[in-house]
Short mmCIF file of C-alpha atoms and ligand atoms in Angstrom, two decimals:
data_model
loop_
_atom_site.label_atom_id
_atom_site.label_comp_id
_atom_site.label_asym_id
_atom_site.label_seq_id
_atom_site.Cartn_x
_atom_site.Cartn_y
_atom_site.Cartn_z
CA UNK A 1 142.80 117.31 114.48
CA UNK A 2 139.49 116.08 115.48
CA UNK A 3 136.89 117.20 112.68
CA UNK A 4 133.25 117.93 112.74
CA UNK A 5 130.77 114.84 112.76
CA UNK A 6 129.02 114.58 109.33
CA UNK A 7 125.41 113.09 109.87
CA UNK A 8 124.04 111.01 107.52
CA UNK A 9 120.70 113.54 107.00
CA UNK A 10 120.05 116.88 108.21
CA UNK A 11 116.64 119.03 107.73
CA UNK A 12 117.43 122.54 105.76
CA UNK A 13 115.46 125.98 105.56
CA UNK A 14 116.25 126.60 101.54
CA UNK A 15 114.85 130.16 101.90
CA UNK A 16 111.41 131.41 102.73
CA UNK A 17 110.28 128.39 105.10
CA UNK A 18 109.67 130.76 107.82
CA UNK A 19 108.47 133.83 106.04
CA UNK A 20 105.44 131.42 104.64
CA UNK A 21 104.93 129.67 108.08
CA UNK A 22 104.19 133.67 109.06
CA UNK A 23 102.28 134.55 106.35
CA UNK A 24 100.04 131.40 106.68
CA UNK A 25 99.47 132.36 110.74
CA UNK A 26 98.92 136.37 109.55
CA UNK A 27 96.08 134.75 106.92
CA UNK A 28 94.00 133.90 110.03
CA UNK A 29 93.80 130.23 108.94
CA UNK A 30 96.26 127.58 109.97
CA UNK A 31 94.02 124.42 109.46
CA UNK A 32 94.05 122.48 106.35
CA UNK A 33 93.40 123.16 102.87
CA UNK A 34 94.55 126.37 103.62
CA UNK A 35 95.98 129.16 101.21
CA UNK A 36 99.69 126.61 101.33
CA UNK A 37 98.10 123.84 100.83
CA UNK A 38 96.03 125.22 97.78
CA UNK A 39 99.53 126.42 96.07
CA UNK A 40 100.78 123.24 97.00
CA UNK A 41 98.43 121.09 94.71
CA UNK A 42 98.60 124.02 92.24
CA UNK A 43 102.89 123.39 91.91
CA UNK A 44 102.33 119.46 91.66
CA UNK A 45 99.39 119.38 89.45
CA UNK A 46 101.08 121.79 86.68
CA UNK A 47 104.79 120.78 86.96
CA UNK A 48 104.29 116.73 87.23
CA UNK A 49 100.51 116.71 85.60
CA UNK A 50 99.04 114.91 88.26
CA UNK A 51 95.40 114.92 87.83
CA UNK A 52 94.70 115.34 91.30
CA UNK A 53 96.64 115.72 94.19
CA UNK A 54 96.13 115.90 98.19
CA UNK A 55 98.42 116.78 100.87
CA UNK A 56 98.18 114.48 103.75
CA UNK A 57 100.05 114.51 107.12
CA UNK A 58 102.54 111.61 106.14
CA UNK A 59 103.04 109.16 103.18
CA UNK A 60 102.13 106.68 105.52
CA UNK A 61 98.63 108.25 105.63
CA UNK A 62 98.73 108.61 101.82
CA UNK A 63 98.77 104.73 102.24
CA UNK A 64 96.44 104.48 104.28
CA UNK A 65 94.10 106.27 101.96
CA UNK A 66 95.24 104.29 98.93
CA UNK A 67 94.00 101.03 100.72
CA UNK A 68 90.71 102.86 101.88
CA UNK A 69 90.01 104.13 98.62
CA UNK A 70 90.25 100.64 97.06
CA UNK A 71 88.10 99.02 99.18
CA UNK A 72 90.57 96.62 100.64
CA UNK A 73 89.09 94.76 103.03
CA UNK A 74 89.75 90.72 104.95
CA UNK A 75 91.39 88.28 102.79
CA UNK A 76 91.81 90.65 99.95
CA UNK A 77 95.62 89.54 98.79
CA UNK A 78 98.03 92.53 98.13
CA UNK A 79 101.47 91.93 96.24
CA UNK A 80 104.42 94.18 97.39
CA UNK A 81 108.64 94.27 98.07
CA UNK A 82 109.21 92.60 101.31
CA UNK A 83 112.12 94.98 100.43
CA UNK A 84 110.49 98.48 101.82
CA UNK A 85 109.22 100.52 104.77
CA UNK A 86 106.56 99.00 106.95
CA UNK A 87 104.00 101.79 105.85
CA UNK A 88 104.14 100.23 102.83
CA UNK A 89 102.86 96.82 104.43
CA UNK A 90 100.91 98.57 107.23
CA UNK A 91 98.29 100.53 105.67
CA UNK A 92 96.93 97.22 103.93
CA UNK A 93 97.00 94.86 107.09
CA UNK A 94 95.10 97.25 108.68
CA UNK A 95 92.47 97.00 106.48
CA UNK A 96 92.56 93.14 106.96
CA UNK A 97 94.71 92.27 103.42
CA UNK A 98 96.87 89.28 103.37
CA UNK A 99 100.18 90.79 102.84
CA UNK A 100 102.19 88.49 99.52
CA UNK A 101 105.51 89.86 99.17
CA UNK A 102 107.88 89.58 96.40
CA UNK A 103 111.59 89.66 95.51
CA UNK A 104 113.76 92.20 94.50
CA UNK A 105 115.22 92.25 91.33
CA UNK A 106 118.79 90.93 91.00
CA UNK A 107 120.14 94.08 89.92
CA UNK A 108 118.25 96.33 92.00
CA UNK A 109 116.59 96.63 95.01
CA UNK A 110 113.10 97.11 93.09
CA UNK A 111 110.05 94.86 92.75
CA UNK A 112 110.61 91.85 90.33
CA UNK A 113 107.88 92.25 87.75
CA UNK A 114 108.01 88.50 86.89
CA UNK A 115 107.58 87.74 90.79
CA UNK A 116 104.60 89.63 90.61
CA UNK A 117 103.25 87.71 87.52
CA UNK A 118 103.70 84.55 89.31
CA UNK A 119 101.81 85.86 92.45
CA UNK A 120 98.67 86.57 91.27
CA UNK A 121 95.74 84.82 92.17
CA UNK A 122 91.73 85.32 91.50
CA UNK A 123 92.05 87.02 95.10
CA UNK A 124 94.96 90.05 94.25
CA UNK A 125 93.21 93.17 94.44
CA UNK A 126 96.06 95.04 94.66
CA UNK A 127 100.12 95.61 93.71
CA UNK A 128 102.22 97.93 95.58
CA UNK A 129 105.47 98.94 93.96
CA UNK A 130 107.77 100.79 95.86
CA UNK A 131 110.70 103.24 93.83
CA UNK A 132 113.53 102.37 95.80
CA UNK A 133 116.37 105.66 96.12
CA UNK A 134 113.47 107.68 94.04
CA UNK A 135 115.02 105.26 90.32
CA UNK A 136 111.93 103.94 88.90
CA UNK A 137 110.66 100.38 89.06
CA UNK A 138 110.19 98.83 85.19
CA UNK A 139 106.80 100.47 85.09
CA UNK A 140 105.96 99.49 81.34
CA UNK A 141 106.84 95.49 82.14
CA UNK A 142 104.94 96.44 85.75
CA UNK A 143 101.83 98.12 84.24
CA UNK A 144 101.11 95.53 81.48
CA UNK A 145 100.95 92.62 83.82
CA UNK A 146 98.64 94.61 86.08
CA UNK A 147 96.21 95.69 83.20
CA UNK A 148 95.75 92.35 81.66
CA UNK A 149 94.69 90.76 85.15
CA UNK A 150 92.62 94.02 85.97
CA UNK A 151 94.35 95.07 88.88
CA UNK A 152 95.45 98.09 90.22
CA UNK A 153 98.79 99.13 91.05
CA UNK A 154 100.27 101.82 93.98
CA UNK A 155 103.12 103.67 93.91
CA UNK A 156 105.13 104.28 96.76
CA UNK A 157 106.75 107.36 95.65
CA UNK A 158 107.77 108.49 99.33
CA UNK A 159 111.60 108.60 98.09
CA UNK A 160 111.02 109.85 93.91
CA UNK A 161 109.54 113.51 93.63
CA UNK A 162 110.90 114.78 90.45
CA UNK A 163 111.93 111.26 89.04
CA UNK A 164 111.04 109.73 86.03
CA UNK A 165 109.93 106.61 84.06
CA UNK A 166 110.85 107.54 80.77
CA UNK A 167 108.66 110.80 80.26
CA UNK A 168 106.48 109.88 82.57
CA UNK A 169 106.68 111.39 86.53
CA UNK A 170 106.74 108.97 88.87
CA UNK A 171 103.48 109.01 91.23
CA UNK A 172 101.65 109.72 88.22
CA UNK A 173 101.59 106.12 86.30
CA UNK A 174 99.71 103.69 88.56
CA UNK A 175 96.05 104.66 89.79
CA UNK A 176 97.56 106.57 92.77
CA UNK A 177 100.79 107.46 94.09
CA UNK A 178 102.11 108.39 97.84
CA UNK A 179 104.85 111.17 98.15
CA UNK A 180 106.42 111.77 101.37
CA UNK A 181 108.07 115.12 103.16
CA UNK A 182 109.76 113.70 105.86
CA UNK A 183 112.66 115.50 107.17
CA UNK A 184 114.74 112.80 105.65
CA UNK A 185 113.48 112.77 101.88
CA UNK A 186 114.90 115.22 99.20
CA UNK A 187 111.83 117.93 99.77
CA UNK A 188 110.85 117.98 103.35
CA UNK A 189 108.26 119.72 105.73
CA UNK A 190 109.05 117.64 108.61
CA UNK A 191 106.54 115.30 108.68
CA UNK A 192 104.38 115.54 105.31
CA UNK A 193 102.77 113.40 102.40
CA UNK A 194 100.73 113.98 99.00
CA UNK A 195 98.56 111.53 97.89
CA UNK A 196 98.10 111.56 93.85
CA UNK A 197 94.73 110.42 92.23
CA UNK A 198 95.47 109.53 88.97
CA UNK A 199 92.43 107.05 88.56
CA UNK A 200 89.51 110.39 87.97
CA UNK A 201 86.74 108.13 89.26
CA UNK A 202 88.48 108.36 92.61
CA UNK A 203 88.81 111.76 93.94
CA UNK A 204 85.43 112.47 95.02
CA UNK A 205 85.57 109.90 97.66
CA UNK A 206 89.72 110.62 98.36
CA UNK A 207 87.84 114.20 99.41
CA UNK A 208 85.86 112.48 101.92
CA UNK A 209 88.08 109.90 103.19
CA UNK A 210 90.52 112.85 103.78
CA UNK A 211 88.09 115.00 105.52
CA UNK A 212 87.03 112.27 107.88
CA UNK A 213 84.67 110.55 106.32
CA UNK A 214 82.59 113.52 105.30
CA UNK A 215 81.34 115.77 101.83
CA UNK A 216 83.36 119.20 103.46
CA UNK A 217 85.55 119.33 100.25
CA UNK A 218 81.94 119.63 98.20
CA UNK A 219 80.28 122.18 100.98
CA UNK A 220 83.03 124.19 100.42
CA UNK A 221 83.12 124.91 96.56
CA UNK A 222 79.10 125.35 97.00
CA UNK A 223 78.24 121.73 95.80
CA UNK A 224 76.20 120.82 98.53
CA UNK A 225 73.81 123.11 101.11
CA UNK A 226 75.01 121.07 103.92
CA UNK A 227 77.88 118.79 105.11
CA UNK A 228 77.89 115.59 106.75
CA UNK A 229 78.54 111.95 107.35
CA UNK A 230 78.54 109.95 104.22
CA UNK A 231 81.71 107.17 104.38
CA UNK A 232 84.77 106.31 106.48
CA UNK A 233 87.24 108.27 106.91
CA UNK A 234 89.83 109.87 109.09
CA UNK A 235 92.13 113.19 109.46
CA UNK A 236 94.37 113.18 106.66
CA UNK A 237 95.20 116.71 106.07
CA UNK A 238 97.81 118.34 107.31
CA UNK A 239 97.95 122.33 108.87
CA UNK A 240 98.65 124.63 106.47
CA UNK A 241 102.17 125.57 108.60
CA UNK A 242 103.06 122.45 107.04
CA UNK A 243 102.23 123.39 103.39
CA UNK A 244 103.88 126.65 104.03
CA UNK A 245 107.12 125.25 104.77
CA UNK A 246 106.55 122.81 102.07
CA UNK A 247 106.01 125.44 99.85
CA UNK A 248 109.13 127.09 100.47
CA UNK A 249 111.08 123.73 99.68
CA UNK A 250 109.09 123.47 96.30
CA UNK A 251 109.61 126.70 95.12
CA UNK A 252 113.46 125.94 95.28
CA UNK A 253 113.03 122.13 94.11
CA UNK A 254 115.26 122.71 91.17
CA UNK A 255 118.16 124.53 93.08
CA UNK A 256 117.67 121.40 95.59
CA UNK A 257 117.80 118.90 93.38
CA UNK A 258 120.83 120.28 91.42
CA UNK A 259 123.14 120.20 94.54
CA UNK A 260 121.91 116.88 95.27
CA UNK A 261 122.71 115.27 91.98
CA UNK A 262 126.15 116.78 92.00
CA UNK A 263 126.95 115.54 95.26
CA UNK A 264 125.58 111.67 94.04
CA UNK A 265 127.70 112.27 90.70
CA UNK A 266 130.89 113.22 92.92
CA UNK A 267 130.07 110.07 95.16
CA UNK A 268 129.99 108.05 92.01
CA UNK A 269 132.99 109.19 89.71
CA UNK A 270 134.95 108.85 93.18
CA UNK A 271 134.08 105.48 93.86
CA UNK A 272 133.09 103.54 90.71
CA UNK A 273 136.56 102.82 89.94
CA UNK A 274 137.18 101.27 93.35
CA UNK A 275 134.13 99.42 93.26
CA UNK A 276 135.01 97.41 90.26
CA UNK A 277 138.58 96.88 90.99
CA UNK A 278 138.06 95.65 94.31
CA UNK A 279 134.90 93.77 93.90
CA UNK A 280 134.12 94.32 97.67
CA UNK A 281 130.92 96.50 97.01
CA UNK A 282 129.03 97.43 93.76
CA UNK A 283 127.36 100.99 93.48
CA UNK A 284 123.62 101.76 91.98
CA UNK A 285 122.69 101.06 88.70
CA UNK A 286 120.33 103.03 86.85
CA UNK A 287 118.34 101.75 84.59
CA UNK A 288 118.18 103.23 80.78
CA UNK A 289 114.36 103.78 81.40
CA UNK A 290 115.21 105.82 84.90
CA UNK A 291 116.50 109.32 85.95
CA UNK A 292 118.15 109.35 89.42
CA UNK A 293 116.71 111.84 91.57
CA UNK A 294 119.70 111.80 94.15
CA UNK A 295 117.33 110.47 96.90
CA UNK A 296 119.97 108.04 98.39
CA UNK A 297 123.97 107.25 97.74
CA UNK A 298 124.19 103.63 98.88
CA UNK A 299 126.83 100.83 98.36
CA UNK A 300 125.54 97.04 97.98
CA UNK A 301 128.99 95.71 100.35
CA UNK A 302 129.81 92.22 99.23
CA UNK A 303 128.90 90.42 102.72
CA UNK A 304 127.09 92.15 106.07
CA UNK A 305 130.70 91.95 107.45
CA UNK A 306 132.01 94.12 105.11
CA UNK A 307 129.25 96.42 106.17
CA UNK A 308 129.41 96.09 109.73
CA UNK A 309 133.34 96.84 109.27
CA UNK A 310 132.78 100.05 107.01
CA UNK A 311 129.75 101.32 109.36
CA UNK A 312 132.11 100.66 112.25
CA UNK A 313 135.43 102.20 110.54
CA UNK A 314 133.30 105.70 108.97
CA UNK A 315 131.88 105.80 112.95
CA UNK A 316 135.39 106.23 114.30
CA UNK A 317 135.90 109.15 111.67
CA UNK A 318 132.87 110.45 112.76
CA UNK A 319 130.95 110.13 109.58
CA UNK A 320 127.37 108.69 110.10
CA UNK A 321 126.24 105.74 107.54
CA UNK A 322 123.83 103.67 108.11
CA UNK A 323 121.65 100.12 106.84
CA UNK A 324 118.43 100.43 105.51
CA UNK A 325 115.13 97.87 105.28
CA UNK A 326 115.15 94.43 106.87
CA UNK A 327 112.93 91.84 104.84
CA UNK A 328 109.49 92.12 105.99
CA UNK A 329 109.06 88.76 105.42
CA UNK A 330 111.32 88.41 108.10
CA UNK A 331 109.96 90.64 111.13
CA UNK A 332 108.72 89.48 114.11
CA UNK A 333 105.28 90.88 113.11
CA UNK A 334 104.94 88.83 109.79
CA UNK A 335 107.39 86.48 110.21
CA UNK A 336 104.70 83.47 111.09
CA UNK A 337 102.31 84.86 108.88
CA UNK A 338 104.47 85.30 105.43
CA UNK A 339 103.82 81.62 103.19
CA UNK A 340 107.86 80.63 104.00
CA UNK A 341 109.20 81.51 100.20
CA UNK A 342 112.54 82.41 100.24
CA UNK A 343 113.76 85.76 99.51
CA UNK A 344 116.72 86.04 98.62
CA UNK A 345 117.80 89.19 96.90
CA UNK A 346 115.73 91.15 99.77
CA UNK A 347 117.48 89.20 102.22
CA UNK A 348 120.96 90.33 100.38
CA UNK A 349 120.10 94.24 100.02
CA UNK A 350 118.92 93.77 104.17
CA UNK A 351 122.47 92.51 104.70
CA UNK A 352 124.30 93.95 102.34
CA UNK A 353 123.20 97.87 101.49
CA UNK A 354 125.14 100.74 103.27
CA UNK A 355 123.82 104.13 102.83
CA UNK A 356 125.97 107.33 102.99
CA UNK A 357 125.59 110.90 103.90
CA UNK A 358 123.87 112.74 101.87
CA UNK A 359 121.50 116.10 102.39
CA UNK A 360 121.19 119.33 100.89
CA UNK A 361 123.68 121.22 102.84
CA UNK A 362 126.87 118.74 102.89
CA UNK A 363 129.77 120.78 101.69
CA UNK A 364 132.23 119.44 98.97
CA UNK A 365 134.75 119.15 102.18
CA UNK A 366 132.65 117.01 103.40
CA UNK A 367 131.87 114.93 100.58
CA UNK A 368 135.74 114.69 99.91
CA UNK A 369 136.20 113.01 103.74
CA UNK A 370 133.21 110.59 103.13
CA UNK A 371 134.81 109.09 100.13
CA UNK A 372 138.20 109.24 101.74
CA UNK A 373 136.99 107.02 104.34
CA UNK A 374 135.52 104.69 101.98
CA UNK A 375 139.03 104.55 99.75
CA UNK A 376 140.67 103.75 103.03
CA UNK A 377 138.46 101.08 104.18
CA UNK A 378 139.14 98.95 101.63
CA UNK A 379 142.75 99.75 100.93
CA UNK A 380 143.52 98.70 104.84
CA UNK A 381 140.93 95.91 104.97
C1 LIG B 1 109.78 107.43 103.99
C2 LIG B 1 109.00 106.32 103.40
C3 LIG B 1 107.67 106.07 103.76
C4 LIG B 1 106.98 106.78 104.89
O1 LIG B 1 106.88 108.14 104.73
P1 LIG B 1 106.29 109.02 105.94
O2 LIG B 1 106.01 110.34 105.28
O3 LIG B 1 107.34 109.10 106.99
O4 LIG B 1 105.05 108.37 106.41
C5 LIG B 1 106.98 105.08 103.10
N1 LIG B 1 107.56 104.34 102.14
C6 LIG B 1 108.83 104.54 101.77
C7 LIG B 1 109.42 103.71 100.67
C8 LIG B 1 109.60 105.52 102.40
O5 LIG B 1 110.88 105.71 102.03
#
């Protein structure tokens, strides 16, 4: 019998997604800051207590703000995983930063806090940490380093709404996080990003650097008679169609995030045992200071053939997995500009980390033939 593909994301409508995306056209206003985007930062900044928070169009953009914002400019060093997504690296070298990337951990895909101690230099004027599968990087080692050199640290959040560090949310612990909606994170809106502020002597200019590069935000509530130019800035904000779908999604977030931990607990109890027995491929670890926010199932395979082999097998069941981040230390755009220190742990989760199906809507049928395929793998192979 030849069985339905399973994909290895798909976008969902939870519930109201399209009833919101009417109501915000029926409102007569579909640009940003709109009524969605207002109950948008109202649902972050109670549940997570983020002191401020923006919608942008992208976490990329939230970035890009977080680099404006701290006046980042030419041969400003930034520290960061060579182990992420190139927004994470973009936003800065646009502003002219010489990128300094770090290891991984040995245990875990996340930023190495003592790699970051060692990179520091009288020129660091920032550190990027990036939450890899939404489990927390060691934010209390992370955040003590950073305060006794005076410099600020980033969260890339784009993969860890509703994830922890003990009590703490993550996004709200450095001086300003970047969320991300995209259609392949837990909480999407197709394309979509928050930016949280939670440095208070920042959001007056995040207001301006959002609305490009002027004091709307302030016209608006009445602060000012008139509005105009006063900074850089660009188009950050996103319609308020997006919001309304986003909305929608957060409305549900704890029905969401229930299904997805079960199906990550069901991928682990199935495979753990395997794992260890075999000693072909380890699963995550979370750390004791971490939740898991069921971003991302993925398998660290003991070699890239291995992977290859699994990727290849899973394809001819028709089950979709797929690699994640090559080293940016490594790419053809930074490759000749990165100071030639070795890697090596990055280099081992670019070769070595297999991701697996996993989305909202997979059924427990499906679940069951994902695993199967793994148990078979590495019973034939
Ligand atoms: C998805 C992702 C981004 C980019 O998010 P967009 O909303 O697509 O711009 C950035 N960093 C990390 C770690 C991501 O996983």
């Amino acid at each position: 019998m030849i069985e339905n593909k399973i994909p290895f994301n798909k976008p969902y409508l939870h519930g109201r997604e399209l009833v919101y995306i009417a109501q915000s056209v029926a409102s007569g206003k579909i640009s940003g800051d709109g009524m969605f985007t207002n109950r948008c930062h109202e649902f972050f900044e109670s549940k997570y207590n983020f002191k401020k928070t923006l919608l942008t169009t992208s976490c990329t953009d939230a970035l890009e703000m977080a680099a404006i914002l701290l006046s980042i400019s030419e041969g400003d060093e930034v520290i960061l995983p060579s182990f992420t997504f190139v927004s994470t690296a973009n936003a800065f070298t646009l502003r002219g930063a010489k990128l300094v990337f770090a290891d991984s951990c040995d245990n875990s895909p996340n930023i190495d806090p003592l790699q970051i101690e060692a990179l520091i230099t009288p020129r660091t004027k920032a550190i990027v940490v990036v939450h890899y599968a939404g489990v927390a990087c060691n934010m209390g080692h992370i955040m003590a380093i950073a305060e006794s050199a005076g410099i600020p640290v980033i969260e890339d959040a784009a993969q860890a709404i509703d994830s922890y560090y003990k009590d703490k949310p993550l996004g709200s612990i450095g001086c300003l996080g970047a969320f991300s909606f995209h259609e392949t994170k837990n909480i999407i809106s197709g394309e979509g990003g928050l930016l949280t502020i939670n440095d208070l002597s920042l959001i007056k200019r995040a207001e301006i650097i959002r609305e490009k590069g002027t004091n709307r935000s302030s016209f608006f509530r009445g602060e000012v008679d008139k509005y105009g130019w006063v900074d850089i800035g660009s188009s950050f904000l996103p319609s308020d169609i997006i919001a309304a779908y986003l909305f929608a999604q957060l409305e549900n977030i704890d029905a969401i995030q229930a299904r997805r931990k079960a199906i990550w607990k069901t991928y682990y109890d199935s495979l753990i045992y395997v794992a260890e027995k075999s000693g072909r491929f380890m699963l995550p670890t979370i750390p004791d200071f971490a939740t898991n926010n069921a971003h991302m199932f993925y398998l660290i395979c003991d070699s890239i053939e291995t992977r290859t082999g699994l990727i290849d097998y899973m394809k001819t069941l028709g089950i979709h997995s797929v690699f994640h981040y090559l080293s940016l230390h490594k790419s053809d755009f930074y490759a000749d500009r990165h100071d030639g220190r070795e890697l090596r742990n990055s280099d081992h989760y670019s070769d070595c980390i297999l991701r697996i199906p996993m989305f909202f809507e997979l059924s427990d049928r499906e679940v069951t033939r994902v695993i199967y395929s793994i148990l078979d793998f590495f019973n034939l192979h």
